[in-house]
């Protein structure tokens, strides 16, 4: 393996392929590059393996069941295929995996600039320079926390943090907590705060609720099967070329949790348990926050999301594939509504001392000095092969399919990219 320290001065170290990121996408790519005999180095900016899973809170459980582990040479064949792993077990699993596949990872090494030069790539890092024939962008979609600019108008005595920095209720000052955003993180952190005895306010976004189980299977079983086999039956809604808009690449995941054996997260039920629900966050002025005044309509939209897309696709797949699945459970319409509209919130009057921004992430390719990004900061590519020869991407949402960035399918995209790199060398 090249020694990065030697490249601090003088000529850069030569390597055939440089993989940026040692999360699940980078490790899967490394596995297939090794199988094809391609010399490579994997750069990881963190000091320890485990990827973005290390940014999850203490009580976090993986949202995907064990059966979704489909990384190369890492599939689950144990007695609990529908169980869920806690955070630390997931981290340990990836560390063991990297060791078992002998991934050539350089820890604590962040790519700071990648540029094209003389038919190859010049790569500057925090600990040396490389010259590479190929570069694989595998740094994932959870790089740059998004926080609304209006957060700057929140009084300074209110403790603010992004969900990636939340660990447990005890780290927050005494008082009530506002969680902004109802994606998977927002819903699960709200449950964690409730379990810790905190008073919680929750700003509702547009992420859809979904049943944890549907027609006899975990809902993610059907998502995986449609991704894998849907096109065989003419169901192409989960193929990237059928997205109605490039913005669809950043759609919310279903609002489910892996905690307590796996369950759905229902916003009205959280309201019944004492969570104060509010509309979408719109701004702040002198300690008073404004939210959209459409909470009843917003709750109905969130609840209808599963039926509008995923339910229809699942039912169609079951029918076309001839699967003997039980009928769907009857839909129970929940009419509960909070007593107030939740359109305004006085932080001082409600003793809210903390705000957790569960508002997602943005892609971060700020180190990439190559004009290959579209208006969404997403690499222009076909199946992970960008329009710049030798530059690739793996592990991004909707790279080829809806579940491209997941444990279930990232290995397939990594295999294709590694084969392309090996063929290019040949």
XYZ file of C-alpha atoms in Angstrom:
426
model
C 0.000 0.000 0.000
C 1.327 3.489 -0.746
C 2.631 5.404 2.258
C 0.799 8.754 2.429
C 3.324 10.330 4.770
C 5.983 10.122 2.073
C 3.865 12.316 -0.207
C 3.729 15.341 2.065
C 6.793 16.619 0.244
C 7.814 15.918 -3.332
C 5.970 13.727 -5.829
C 2.529 12.327 -5.002
C 2.049 8.639 -4.388
C 0.747 6.701 -7.382
C -2.272 4.439 -6.999
C -4.533 2.917 -9.618
C -7.834 3.602 -7.843
C -8.682 5.821 -4.903
C -11.958 5.241 -3.045
C -13.226 8.208 -1.011
C -15.096 6.960 2.046
C -14.967 3.708 4.035
C -18.629 3.312 4.850
C -20.723 0.512 3.385
C -20.330 1.847 -0.182
C -16.556 2.222 0.064
C -16.018 -1.170 1.674
C -18.255 -2.930 -0.864
C -16.319 -1.240 -3.670
C -13.028 -2.291 -2.065
C -14.205 -5.905 -1.925
C -14.942 -6.020 -5.635
C -11.792 -4.115 -6.615
C -9.741 -6.691 -4.709
C -11.588 -9.506 -6.459
C -10.667 -7.944 -9.805
C -7.040 -7.435 -8.796
C -7.241 -3.640 -8.917
C -4.714 -1.871 -6.701
C -6.525 0.684 -4.580
C -6.603 2.726 -1.383
C -9.719 3.662 0.619
C -9.622 7.082 2.306
C -11.633 7.559 5.503
C -11.757 10.986 7.136
C -12.753 9.535 10.500
C -10.280 8.107 12.972
C -12.270 4.880 13.293
C -14.310 2.682 10.979
C -18.069 2.542 11.267
C -19.145 5.311 8.908
C -22.074 7.593 9.653
C -23.527 4.983 12.021
C -21.179 6.518 14.596
C -23.260 9.712 14.420
C -26.435 8.030 15.650
C -27.835 8.418 19.161
C -27.223 5.944 21.984
C -30.541 4.074 21.734
C -30.486 3.837 17.917
C -31.362 0.555 16.223
C -30.869 -0.078 12.542
C -34.156 0.499 10.698
C -33.490 -2.323 8.246
C -33.954 -5.944 9.383
C -31.050 -8.372 9.370
C -32.186 -9.951 6.109
C -31.268 -6.739 4.281
C -27.564 -7.330 4.835
C -26.538 -8.081 1.246
C -23.011 -6.728 1.111
C -20.519 -8.896 -0.798
C -19.445 -11.720 1.511
C -21.692 -10.351 4.261
C -25.213 -11.745 4.218
C -27.284 -12.735 7.220
C -28.034 -16.435 7.642
C -28.740 -16.529 11.374
C -31.893 -17.384 13.350
C -33.328 -13.829 13.518
C -33.627 -12.479 9.974
C -36.287 -9.953 11.009
C -34.493 -8.639 14.094
C -32.745 -5.261 14.218
C -29.185 -4.491 15.300
C -28.348 -1.754 17.828
C -25.962 1.020 16.840
C -22.790 -0.344 18.442
C -23.331 -3.795 16.928
C -23.643 -2.213 13.477
C -20.393 -0.300 13.983
C -18.585 -3.444 15.158
C -19.950 -5.387 12.209
C -18.441 -2.948 9.710
C -15.118 -2.879 11.515
C -14.981 -6.683 11.428
C -16.024 -6.656 7.773
C -13.231 -4.264 6.783
C -10.704 -6.480 8.528
C -12.070 -9.682 7.017
C -11.931 -8.398 3.435
C -8.538 -6.778 4.124
C -9.742 -3.410 2.866
C -6.732 -1.073 2.380
C -8.202 1.747 4.463
C -6.275 4.857 5.475
C -7.997 6.294 8.568
C -7.942 9.955 9.513
C -7.316 10.971 5.931
C -9.784 13.418 4.385
C -9.865 14.243 0.696
C -9.582 18.033 0.469
C -9.275 18.513 -3.301
C -9.690 16.245 -6.309
C -8.887 17.606 -9.750
C -8.358 16.122 -13.198
C -4.805 16.425 -14.467
C -3.117 14.904 -17.537
C -5.572 12.030 -17.947
C -5.552 11.113 -14.267
C -6.589 12.644 -10.943
C -4.623 14.752 -8.518
C -5.894 14.088 -4.998
C -4.927 16.243 -2.057
C -5.699 14.924 1.418
C -5.196 16.003 4.992
C -2.191 13.665 5.182
C -0.572 13.540 1.774
C -1.109 13.638 -1.981
C -2.012 10.970 -4.504
C -2.071 10.621 -8.260
C -4.806 8.171 -9.275
C -6.032 6.734 -12.539
C -9.530 6.262 -11.095
C -11.479 7.830 -8.230
C -14.644 6.397 -6.680
C -16.833 8.827 -4.726
C -18.211 6.690 -1.895
C -18.559 9.339 0.787
C -22.317 8.868 1.037
C -25.321 11.135 1.352
C -25.018 11.976 5.065
C -22.174 14.483 4.951
C -23.480 18.029 5.379
C -26.162 18.544 8.053
C -28.921 20.856 6.853
C -30.168 23.476 9.311
C -32.620 26.215 8.225
C -31.086 29.701 7.999
C -33.883 30.939 10.297
C -32.130 29.091 13.121
C -29.899 32.157 13.384
C -32.927 34.070 14.686
C -33.355 31.732 17.665
C -32.293 33.330 20.983
C -28.738 32.408 21.938
C -29.690 30.821 25.281
C -31.635 28.064 23.449
C -29.393 25.038 22.859
C -29.475 24.016 19.167
C -28.029 20.892 17.591
C -28.503 18.760 14.508
C -29.777 15.213 14.905
C -26.305 13.845 14.086
C -25.021 15.417 17.329
C -27.853 14.142 19.524
C -26.949 11.226 21.802
C -29.453 11.054 24.667
C -31.858 13.235 26.690
C -29.295 13.706 29.449
C -26.996 15.762 27.196
C -29.655 18.478 26.890
C -30.318 21.202 29.457
C -33.379 20.820 31.668
C -36.601 21.932 30.032
C -38.785 21.087 27.065
C -37.379 20.124 23.650
C -38.506 21.036 20.140
C -37.737 18.487 17.411
C -37.993 19.908 13.887
C -38.652 17.322 11.181
C -40.460 13.999 11.081
C -38.226 11.811 8.980
C -36.965 8.618 10.580
C -34.519 10.493 12.824
C -37.092 13.016 14.003
C -39.668 10.372 14.846
C -37.223 8.107 16.655
C -35.533 10.913 18.600
C -38.957 12.113 19.724
C -39.668 8.630 21.084
C -36.272 8.594 22.812
C -36.978 11.945 24.469
C -40.402 10.766 25.606
C -38.854 7.648 27.129
C -36.434 9.957 28.963
C -39.307 11.866 30.533
C -38.931 15.051 28.500
C -41.700 17.351 27.320
C -41.503 17.337 23.526
C -42.777 19.592 20.743
C -42.590 18.240 17.202
C -42.667 20.128 13.905
C -44.287 17.920 11.242
C -42.720 17.700 7.790
C -44.028 15.679 4.817
C -42.334 12.295 5.287
C -44.849 9.454 4.901
C -45.909 7.094 7.629
C -45.869 3.393 6.754
C -46.767 0.126 8.468
C -43.762 -1.757 9.802
C -45.344 -4.913 8.388
C -47.604 -5.196 5.359
C -49.239 -8.292 3.933
C -47.245 -10.700 6.067
C -43.768 -9.185 5.622
C -41.692 -6.310 6.926
C -42.401 -3.386 4.608
C -38.713 -3.275 3.658
C -38.948 -6.840 2.366
C -41.341 -5.604 -0.306
C -39.231 -2.527 -1.049
C -36.179 -4.735 -1.597
C -38.056 -7.222 -3.774
C -39.551 -4.500 -5.966
C -36.117 -2.927 -6.363
C -34.626 -6.295 -7.319
C -37.382 -7.910 -9.342
C -40.010 -5.302 -10.122
C -38.788 -4.715 -13.698
C -39.278 -8.422 -14.443
C -43.009 -7.775 -14.016
C -43.140 -4.376 -15.671
C -42.908 -2.451 -12.386
C -40.244 0.150 -13.033
C -41.231 2.820 -10.515
C -38.128 2.153 -8.457
C -35.733 2.649 -11.392
C -33.934 5.985 -11.487
C -34.901 6.631 -15.102
C -38.554 6.674 -14.058
C -38.273 9.340 -11.386
C -40.697 12.168 -12.194
C -38.044 14.720 -11.232
C -34.381 14.732 -10.108
C -35.682 16.064 -6.792
C -37.201 12.622 -6.218
C -33.736 11.295 -5.426
C -34.057 12.943 -2.017
C -37.515 11.707 -1.019
C -38.069 10.736 2.619
C -37.845 7.144 3.739
C -40.909 5.564 5.429
C -41.399 6.619 9.041
C -40.504 3.368 10.812
C -38.164 2.350 13.625
C -36.030 -0.684 14.467
C -36.364 -0.135 18.213
C -38.370 -2.504 20.424
C -38.349 -5.231 17.792
C -39.375 -2.841 15.012
C -42.502 -0.702 14.796
C -44.235 2.076 12.913
C -44.068 5.649 14.162
C -47.467 7.373 14.065
C -47.621 11.104 14.643
C -51.170 11.159 16.013
C -50.187 8.478 18.507
C -47.236 10.619 19.599
C -49.730 13.456 20.060
C -51.927 11.262 22.223
C -48.849 10.473 24.329
C -48.343 14.150 25.050
C -46.153 15.398 22.201
C -47.224 18.880 21.095
C -47.527 18.787 17.299
C -46.870 21.775 15.039
C -46.894 22.367 11.297
C -43.820 22.880 9.123
C -41.250 25.263 10.616
C -41.331 28.616 8.800
C -39.349 31.093 10.857
C -38.494 32.684 14.183
C -38.704 36.187 15.606
C -37.683 37.220 19.124
C -38.194 33.776 20.599
C -41.530 33.106 18.887
C -41.531 30.419 16.186
C -43.996 30.265 13.300
C -45.240 27.062 11.693
C -47.576 26.380 8.790
C -51.199 26.560 9.906
C -52.204 23.297 8.220
C -51.630 20.604 10.816
C -54.822 18.567 10.112
C -54.125 18.530 6.371
C -50.438 17.784 6.967
C -51.214 14.779 9.188
C -53.632 13.444 6.578
C -50.986 13.863 3.855
C -48.376 12.015 5.932
C -50.779 9.135 6.558
C -51.808 8.916 2.906
C -48.233 8.727 1.598
C -47.895 4.959 1.889
C -51.173 4.298 0.107
C -50.420 6.636 -2.765
C -47.207 4.949 -3.877
C -45.679 2.071 -1.956
C -48.902 0.221 -1.151
C -50.017 0.278 -4.779
C -46.637 -0.944 -6.011
C -46.494 -3.703 -3.396
C -49.985 -4.946 -4.220
C -49.163 -4.916 -7.932
C -45.916 -6.814 -7.349
C -47.610 -9.473 -5.222
C -50.269 -9.968 -7.892
C -47.932 -10.013 -10.904
C -45.375 -12.280 -9.188
C -48.102 -14.687 -8.092
C -47.132 -14.472 -4.422
C -49.472 -16.067 -1.891
C -49.590 -13.204 0.631
C -52.293 -12.475 3.186
C -54.711 -9.663 2.524
C -53.875 -6.209 3.800
C -55.161 -5.324 7.242
C -58.210 -3.042 7.228
C -57.311 0.633 7.292
C -58.425 2.381 10.463
C -58.969 6.109 10.010
C -57.567 8.007 12.989
C -59.477 11.238 13.611
C -57.471 12.493 16.584
C -56.384 16.116 16.357
C -54.577 18.372 18.824
C -56.633 20.988 20.576
C -54.539 23.830 19.148
C -53.373 24.554 15.607
C -49.715 24.598 16.609
C -48.989 27.513 14.261
C -47.080 29.592 16.820
C -44.774 28.654 19.645
C -43.331 30.942 22.316
C -40.106 29.243 23.416
C -39.954 31.105 26.730
C -43.577 30.515 27.670
C -43.227 26.781 26.956
C -39.824 26.535 28.702
C -38.224 25.142 25.541
C -34.486 25.128 26.149
C -33.344 22.872 23.276
C -34.057 22.498 19.563
C -33.004 19.392 17.625
C -32.906 19.969 13.871
C -33.884 16.637 12.303
C -33.850 18.290 8.925
C -31.668 15.899 6.994
C -28.419 16.222 5.104
C -27.073 17.622 1.876
C -24.536 16.054 -0.444
C -21.035 17.384 0.100
C -18.614 17.251 -2.813
C -16.900 20.519 -1.925
C -13.543 18.776 -2.370
C -14.334 17.967 -6.013
C -12.693 20.477 -8.352
C -14.220 18.886 -11.449
C -17.357 20.241 -13.218
C -19.401 17.047 -12.957
C -22.166 18.038 -10.504
C -25.725 18.922 -11.516
C -27.905 21.645 -10.019
C -28.696 19.331 -7.084
C -24.982 18.845 -6.294
C -25.341 15.270 -7.564
C -22.735 13.744 -9.920
C -23.897 13.391 -13.521
C -23.517 9.694 -14.241
C -24.943 6.518 -15.722
C -25.046 3.594 -13.276
C -22.276 5.178 -11.222
C -20.013 5.918 -14.220
C -19.722 9.697 -14.471
C -19.220 11.663 -17.657
C -15.557 12.196 -16.643
C -13.520 9.090 -17.600
C -12.174 7.386 -14.482
C -14.522 9.139 -12.035
C -17.245 7.026 -10.399
C -19.891 7.244 -7.686
C -21.316 4.546 -5.399
C -23.694 4.690 -2.431
C -25.854 7.662 -3.387
C -29.658 7.568 -3.140
C -31.249 6.539 -6.431
C -27.898 5.875 -8.101
C -29.600 3.187 -10.171
C -32.608 2.257 -8.032
C -34.590 3.575 -5.088
C -32.561 1.518 -2.603
C -29.116 2.036 -4.171
C -27.648 3.528 -0.992
C -28.926 0.780 1.326
C -27.255 -2.318 2.725
C -29.496 -4.354 0.460
C -28.322 -2.946 -2.885
C -25.166 -0.860 -2.520
C -23.063 -3.972 -3.159
C -24.666 -4.465 -6.587
C -23.740 -0.960 -7.732
C -20.248 -1.362 -6.275
C -19.773 -4.564 -8.261
C -20.758 -2.866 -11.523
C -18.401 0.074 -10.911
C -15.499 -2.220 -9.972
C -16.064 -4.256 -13.134
C -16.013 -1.038 -15.173
C -12.734 0.019 -13.566
C -11.192 -3.402 -14.170
C -12.355 -3.325 -17.778
C -10.928 0.139 -18.248
C -7.549 -1.100 -17.048
C -7.765 -4.068 -19.391
